[in-house]
Amino acid sequence: KILVNVMDYLAPYPERQSCALVCKQWKIAANDFRFVRHIYPVEMGALGRDPSRRDYNHFASIEEALSIALPGDTIELSDGHYWVTDAGLLFDKPLKLIGDEKNPANVVIEMSGSVRWSGHGGFIEGVTFRRPQIAAAELPDFPMLSIEGKGRVDMIHSVLDNEGSKGSVVVAKGNGRKGTWMHVTL
């Protein structure tokens, strides 16, 4: 427990990740569950939950967690739905977005905007990104995922469902590249 408290003073990337290479105990402390940021799904009353009644490192929305996330942080999504009503999500630092690694259909982010990834490095596992099934108006002409600047993202066991939009599924601009993708459905 003391080592975890010491690790809490370090930035997740690169300091805490570098410490994880020292030995087994340091790796366990550097990857402690308390360092993971958790998002409540809509089914758990995320939008109406009183902030004072949330557990430590738990958030009502992905946007809220992204606003305070540090480079190298892990954001964990529980099984359920997440609604993104703004222009989309901006990942401007290396982050891990983890859903259900066995079945990405259990973790669904519904959004009318784009996921813009400009962070140099990152990882997505077990998440389905899709357009809202019931839209009041025609969906905008945005790509589902836009990798920008020096952005790079590795993805495994995930789905990008752009049905209902006229935009591309994935666009890479600048020096951005998709990274390593395995078992990704477009």
PDB file of C-alpha atoms in Angstrom:
ATOM      1  CA  LYS A   1       0.000   0.000   0.000  1.00  0.00           C
ATOM      2  CA  ILE A   2       2.870   2.391   0.715  1.00  0.00           C
ATOM      3  CA  LEU A   3       4.323   1.811  -2.744  1.00  0.00           C
ATOM      4  CA  VAL A   4       0.920   2.584  -4.335  1.00  0.00           C
ATOM      5  CA  ASN A   5       0.799   5.862  -2.399  1.00  0.00           C
ATOM      6  CA  VAL A   6       4.266   6.752  -3.701  1.00  0.00           C
ATOM      7  CA  MET A   7       3.220   5.876  -7.264  1.00  0.00           C
ATOM      8  CA  ASP A   8       0.264   8.243  -6.892  1.00  0.00           C
ATOM      9  CA  TYR A   9       2.713  11.166  -6.989  1.00  0.00           C
ATOM     10  CA  LEU A  10       4.025  10.108 -10.408  1.00  0.00           C
ATOM     11  CA  ALA A  11       2.542  10.928 -13.792  1.00  0.00           C
ATOM     12  CA  PRO A  12       1.081   7.776 -15.367  1.00  0.00           C
ATOM     13  CA  TYR A  13       3.257   8.212 -18.448  1.00  0.00           C
ATOM     14  CA  PRO A  14       6.190   7.920 -18.617  1.00  0.00           C
ATOM     15  CA  GLU A  15       7.163   7.907 -14.908  1.00  0.00           C
ATOM     16  CA  ARG A  16       4.750   5.290 -13.510  1.00  0.00           C
ATOM     17  CA  GLN A  17       5.151   3.067 -16.591  1.00  0.00           C
ATOM     18  CA  SER A  18       8.934   3.229 -16.242  1.00  0.00           C
ATOM     19  CA  CYS A  19       8.712   2.253 -12.559  1.00  0.00           C
ATOM     20  CA  ALA A  20       6.616  -0.770 -13.516  1.00  0.00           C
ATOM     21  CA  LEU A  21       9.702  -2.215 -15.226  1.00  0.00           C
ATOM     22  CA  VAL A  22      11.765  -2.355 -12.012  1.00  0.00           C
ATOM     23  CA  CYS A  23      10.292  -5.507 -10.491  1.00  0.00           C
ATOM     24  CA  LYS A  24       7.070  -7.472  -9.981  1.00  0.00           C
ATOM     25  CA  GLN A  25       5.974  -5.530  -6.856  1.00  0.00           C
ATOM     26  CA  TRP A  26       6.523  -2.174  -8.575  1.00  0.00           C
ATOM     27  CA  LYS A  27       4.565  -3.359 -11.615  1.00  0.00           C
ATOM     28  CA  ILE A  28       1.634  -4.374  -9.405  1.00  0.00           C
ATOM     29  CA  ALA A  29       1.734  -1.016  -7.602  1.00  0.00           C
ATOM     30  CA  ALA A  30       2.041   1.000 -10.826  1.00  0.00           C
ATOM     31  CA  ASN A  31      -1.014  -0.760 -12.276  1.00  0.00           C
ATOM     32  CA  ASP A  32      -3.138  -0.587  -9.133  1.00  0.00           C
ATOM     33  CA  PHE A  33      -6.902  -0.490  -9.673  1.00  0.00           C
ATOM     34  CA  ARG A  34      -7.126   2.922  -7.949  1.00  0.00           C
ATOM     35  CA  PHE A  35      -5.306   4.542 -10.881  1.00  0.00           C
ATOM     36  CA  VAL A  36      -8.028   3.527 -13.365  1.00  0.00           C
ATOM     37  CA  ARG A  37     -10.721   6.098 -14.183  1.00  0.00           C
ATOM     38  CA  HIS A  38     -14.189   4.507 -14.358  1.00  0.00           C
ATOM     39  CA  ILE A  39     -17.213   5.828 -16.241  1.00  0.00           C
ATOM     40  CA  TYR A  40     -20.769   5.019 -15.177  1.00  0.00           C
ATOM     41  CA  PRO A  41     -22.972   3.873 -18.082  1.00  0.00           C
ATOM     42  CA  VAL A  42     -26.384   5.424 -18.698  1.00  0.00           C
ATOM     43  CA  GLU A  43     -28.028   2.278 -17.279  1.00  0.00           C
ATOM     44  CA  MET A  44     -26.430   3.022 -13.883  1.00  0.00           C
ATOM     45  CA  GLY A  45     -27.941   6.514 -13.795  1.00  0.00           C
ATOM     46  CA  ALA A  46     -24.740   8.256 -14.848  1.00  0.00           C
ATOM     47  CA  LEU A  47     -26.411  11.454 -15.973  1.00  0.00           C
ATOM     48  CA  GLY A  48     -28.546  11.916 -12.852  1.00  0.00           C
ATOM     49  CA  ARG A  49     -26.108  10.661 -10.225  1.00  0.00           C
ATOM     50  CA  ASP A  50     -25.155  13.167  -7.530  1.00  0.00           C
ATOM     51  CA  PRO A  51     -21.382  13.870  -7.829  1.00  0.00           C
ATOM     52  CA  SER A  52     -20.994  13.624  -4.047  1.00  0.00           C
ATOM     53  CA  ARG A  53     -22.283  10.023  -4.163  1.00  0.00           C
ATOM     54  CA  ARG A  54     -19.783   8.765  -6.731  1.00  0.00           C
ATOM     55  CA  ASP A  55     -16.991   6.390  -5.841  1.00  0.00           C
ATOM     56  CA  TYR A  56     -13.361   7.536  -6.049  1.00  0.00           C
ATOM     57  CA  ASN A  57     -12.187   7.975  -9.663  1.00  0.00           C
ATOM     58  CA  HIS A  58     -15.711   7.419 -11.078  1.00  0.00           C
ATOM     59  CA  PHE A  59     -17.243   9.828 -13.588  1.00  0.00           C
ATOM     60  CA  ALA A  60     -20.648  10.520 -15.142  1.00  0.00           C
ATOM     61  CA  SER A  61     -19.366  10.925 -18.689  1.00  0.00           C
ATOM     62  CA  ILE A  62     -16.423  10.145 -20.902  1.00  0.00           C
ATOM     63  CA  GLU A  63     -15.946  13.876 -21.500  1.00  0.00           C
ATOM     64  CA  GLU A  64     -15.636  14.496 -17.750  1.00  0.00           C
ATOM     65  CA  ALA A  65     -12.941  11.821 -17.378  1.00  0.00           C
ATOM     66  CA  LEU A  66     -11.064  13.090 -20.454  1.00  0.00           C
ATOM     67  CA  SER A  67     -11.004  16.615 -19.045  1.00  0.00           C
ATOM     68  CA  ILE A  68      -8.837  15.545 -16.082  1.00  0.00           C
ATOM     69  CA  ALA A  69      -7.045  12.511 -17.544  1.00  0.00           C
ATOM     70  CA  LEU A  70      -3.259  12.523 -17.542  1.00  0.00           C
ATOM     71  CA  PRO A  71      -1.056  11.047 -20.283  1.00  0.00           C
ATOM     72  CA  GLY A  72      -0.952   7.280 -19.854  1.00  0.00           C
ATOM     73  CA  ASP A  73      -4.216   7.019 -17.888  1.00  0.00           C
ATOM     74  CA  THR A  74      -6.594   4.105 -18.327  1.00  0.00           C
ATOM     75  CA  ILE A  75     -10.291   4.882 -18.746  1.00  0.00           C
ATOM     76  CA  GLU A  76     -12.514   1.882 -18.121  1.00  0.00           C
ATOM     77  CA  LEU A  77     -16.056   1.633 -19.461  1.00  0.00           C
ATOM     78  CA  SER A  78     -18.459  -0.788 -17.773  1.00  0.00           C
ATOM     79  CA  ASP A  79     -20.960  -2.769 -19.815  1.00  0.00           C
ATOM     80  CA  GLY A  80     -23.698  -0.406 -21.017  1.00  0.00           C
ATOM     81  CA  HIS A  81     -24.352   2.650 -23.174  1.00  0.00           C
ATOM     82  CA  TYR A  82     -22.563   5.993 -23.241  1.00  0.00           C
ATOM     83  CA  TRP A  83     -24.034   8.989 -25.037  1.00  0.00           C
ATOM     84  CA  VAL A  84     -21.840  11.691 -26.504  1.00  0.00           C
ATOM     85  CA  THR A  85     -24.034  14.579 -27.618  1.00  0.00           C
ATOM     86  CA  ASP A  86     -21.364  17.175 -28.345  1.00  0.00           C
ATOM     87  CA  ALA A  87     -19.181  17.346 -31.444  1.00  0.00           C
ATOM     88  CA  GLY A  88     -17.436  14.205 -30.256  1.00  0.00           C
ATOM     89  CA  LEU A  89     -14.481  13.116 -28.155  1.00  0.00           C
ATOM     90  CA  LEU A  90     -10.943  14.497 -28.280  1.00  0.00           C
ATOM     91  CA  PHE A  91      -8.071  12.258 -27.195  1.00  0.00           C
ATOM     92  CA  ASP A  92      -5.128  14.674 -27.205  1.00  0.00           C
ATOM     93  CA  LYS A  93      -2.786  12.600 -25.048  1.00  0.00           C
ATOM     94  CA  PRO A  94      -1.809   8.919 -24.956  1.00  0.00           C
ATOM     95  CA  LEU A  95      -4.631   7.081 -23.162  1.00  0.00           C
ATOM     96  CA  LYS A  96      -6.110   3.600 -22.864  1.00  0.00           C
ATOM     97  CA  LEU A  97      -9.866   3.181 -23.382  1.00  0.00           C
ATOM     98  CA  ILE A  98     -10.927  -0.257 -22.157  1.00  0.00           C
ATOM     99  CA  GLY A  99     -14.366  -1.838 -22.508  1.00  0.00           C
ATOM    100  CA  ASP A 100     -15.380  -5.511 -22.645  1.00  0.00           C
ATOM    101  CA  GLU A 101     -12.413  -7.286 -24.211  1.00  0.00           C
ATOM    102  CA  LYS A 102     -14.498 -10.404 -24.925  1.00  0.00           C
ATOM    103  CA  ASN A 103     -17.557  -8.731 -26.492  1.00  0.00           C
ATOM    104  CA  PRO A 104     -17.408  -5.105 -27.703  1.00  0.00           C
ATOM    105  CA  ALA A 105     -21.202  -5.138 -28.241  1.00  0.00           C
ATOM    106  CA  ASN A 106     -21.576  -4.865 -24.446  1.00  0.00           C
ATOM    107  CA  VAL A 107     -19.925  -1.406 -24.362  1.00  0.00           C
ATOM    108  CA  VAL A 108     -21.557   1.026 -26.791  1.00  0.00           C
ATOM    109  CA  ILE A 109     -20.676   4.689 -27.296  1.00  0.00           C
ATOM    110  CA  GLU A 110     -23.416   6.409 -29.296  1.00  0.00           C
ATOM    111  CA  MET A 111     -22.296   9.654 -30.872  1.00  0.00           C
ATOM    112  CA  SER A 112     -23.195  11.961 -33.723  1.00  0.00           C
ATOM    113  CA  GLY A 113     -19.721  13.574 -33.833  1.00  0.00           C
ATOM    114  CA  SER A 114     -16.236  12.102 -34.258  1.00  0.00           C
ATOM    115  CA  VAL A 115     -13.590  10.526 -32.105  1.00  0.00           C
ATOM    116  CA  ARG A 116     -10.592  12.786 -32.790  1.00  0.00           C
ATOM    117  CA  TRP A 117      -7.311  11.157 -31.788  1.00  0.00           C
ATOM    118  CA  SER A 118      -4.266  13.444 -31.785  1.00  0.00           C
ATOM    119  CA  GLY A 119      -2.474  11.862 -28.822  1.00  0.00           C
ATOM    120  CA  HIS A 120       0.823  10.241 -29.804  1.00  0.00           C
ATOM    121  CA  GLY A 121      -0.038   6.719 -28.782  1.00  0.00           C
ATOM    122  CA  GLY A 122      -3.081   5.151 -27.283  1.00  0.00           C
ATOM    123  CA  PHE A 123      -5.091   1.979 -27.071  1.00  0.00           C
ATOM    124  CA  ILE A 124      -8.758   1.037 -27.485  1.00  0.00           C
ATOM    125  CA  GLU A 125     -10.080  -2.409 -26.586  1.00  0.00           C
ATOM    126  CA  GLY A 126     -13.571  -3.881 -26.488  1.00  0.00           C
ATOM    127  CA  VAL A 127     -15.630  -0.809 -27.458  1.00  0.00           C
ATOM    128  CA  THR A 128     -18.352  -0.279 -30.084  1.00  0.00           C
ATOM    129  CA  PHE A 129     -18.625   3.253 -31.484  1.00  0.00           C
ATOM    130  CA  ARG A 130     -21.858   3.817 -33.377  1.00  0.00           C
ATOM    131  CA  ARG A 131     -24.226   6.468 -34.621  1.00  0.00           C
ATOM    132  CA  PRO A 132     -27.481   6.961 -32.658  1.00  0.00           C
ATOM    133  CA  GLN A 133     -30.095   4.458 -33.750  1.00  0.00           C
ATOM    134  CA  ILE A 134     -32.848   7.088 -33.533  1.00  0.00           C
ATOM    135  CA  ALA A 135     -31.765  10.500 -34.773  1.00  0.00           C
ATOM    136  CA  ALA A 136     -34.009  13.581 -34.817  1.00  0.00           C
ATOM    137  CA  ALA A 137     -32.198  14.946 -37.864  1.00  0.00           C
ATOM    138  CA  GLU A 138     -29.808  13.734 -40.530  1.00  0.00           C
ATOM    139  CA  LEU A 139     -26.422  12.888 -39.074  1.00  0.00           C
ATOM    140  CA  PRO A 140     -23.501  15.163 -39.961  1.00  0.00           C
ATOM    141  CA  ASP A 141     -20.879  14.257 -42.527  1.00  0.00           C
ATOM    142  CA  PHE A 142     -18.155  13.442 -39.950  1.00  0.00           C
ATOM    143  CA  PRO A 143     -15.849  10.434 -39.893  1.00  0.00           C
ATOM    144  CA  MET A 144     -16.388   8.080 -36.963  1.00  0.00           C
ATOM    145  CA  LEU A 145     -12.648   8.188 -36.126  1.00  0.00           C
ATOM    146  CA  SER A 146     -10.217  10.891 -37.191  1.00  0.00           C
ATOM    147  CA  ILE A 147      -6.524  10.347 -36.450  1.00  0.00           C
ATOM    148  CA  GLU A 148      -4.872  13.764 -36.616  1.00  0.00           C
ATOM    149  CA  GLY A 149      -1.423  15.342 -36.357  1.00  0.00           C
ATOM    150  CA  LYS A 150       1.013  12.890 -34.799  1.00  0.00           C
ATOM    151  CA  GLY A 151      -1.834  10.788 -33.420  1.00  0.00           C
ATOM    152  CA  ARG A 152      -1.568   7.022 -33.288  1.00  0.00           C
ATOM    153  CA  VAL A 153      -3.960   4.508 -31.792  1.00  0.00           C
ATOM    154  CA  ASP A 154      -3.798   0.733 -31.457  1.00  0.00           C
ATOM    155  CA  MET A 155      -7.165  -1.016 -31.426  1.00  0.00           C
ATOM    156  CA  ILE A 156      -8.272  -4.554 -30.624  1.00  0.00           C
ATOM    157  CA  HIS A 157     -11.676  -6.278 -30.483  1.00  0.00           C
ATOM    158  CA  SER A 158     -13.632  -3.117 -31.326  1.00  0.00           C
ATOM    159  CA  VAL A 159     -16.344  -1.957 -33.735  1.00  0.00           C
ATOM    160  CA  LEU A 160     -16.695   1.320 -35.674  1.00  0.00           C
ATOM    161  CA  ASP A 161     -20.307   1.434 -36.954  1.00  0.00           C
ATOM    162  CA  ASN A 162     -20.865   4.532 -39.081  1.00  0.00           C
ATOM    163  CA  GLU A 163     -24.245   3.432 -40.459  1.00  0.00           C
ATOM    164  CA  GLY A 164     -26.548   6.386 -41.045  1.00  0.00           C
ATOM    165  CA  SER A 165     -23.757   8.883 -41.725  1.00  0.00           C
ATOM    166  CA  LYS A 166     -22.415   9.992 -45.087  1.00  0.00           C
ATOM    167  CA  GLY A 167     -18.919  10.473 -43.664  1.00  0.00           C
ATOM    168  CA  SER A 168     -15.971   8.099 -43.796  1.00  0.00           C
ATOM    169  CA  VAL A 169     -15.452   5.537 -41.086  1.00  0.00           C
ATOM    170  CA  VAL A 170     -11.751   6.386 -40.486  1.00  0.00           C
ATOM    171  CA  VAL A 171      -9.652   9.327 -41.698  1.00  0.00           C
ATOM    172  CA  ALA A 172      -5.917   9.755 -40.988  1.00  0.00           C
ATOM    173  CA  LYS A 173      -4.523  13.276 -41.529  1.00  0.00           C
ATOM    174  CA  GLY A 174      -1.020  14.684 -41.143  1.00  0.00           C
ATOM    175  CA  ASN A 175       1.466  12.193 -39.768  1.00  0.00           C
ATOM    176  CA  GLY A 176      -1.331  10.280 -38.010  1.00  0.00           C
ATOM    177  CA  ARG A 177      -1.605   6.550 -38.479  1.00  0.00           C
ATOM    178  CA  LYS A 178      -3.897   3.896 -37.184  1.00  0.00           C
ATOM    179  CA  GLY A 179      -1.288   1.817 -35.389  1.00  0.00           C
ATOM    180  CA  THR A 180      -1.879  -1.905 -34.911  1.00  0.00           C
ATOM    181  CA  TRP A 181      -5.490  -3.062 -35.318  1.00  0.00           C
ATOM    182  CA  MET A 182      -6.641  -6.617 -34.638  1.00  0.00           C
ATOM    183  CA  HIS A 183     -10.212  -7.932 -34.799  1.00  0.00           C
ATOM    184  CA  VAL A 184     -11.637  -4.483 -35.611  1.00  0.00           C
ATOM    185  CA  THR A 185     -14.932  -4.366 -37.518  1.00  0.00           C
ATOM    186  CA  LEU A 186     -15.704  -1.335 -39.704  1.00  0.00           C
TER     187      LEU A 186
END
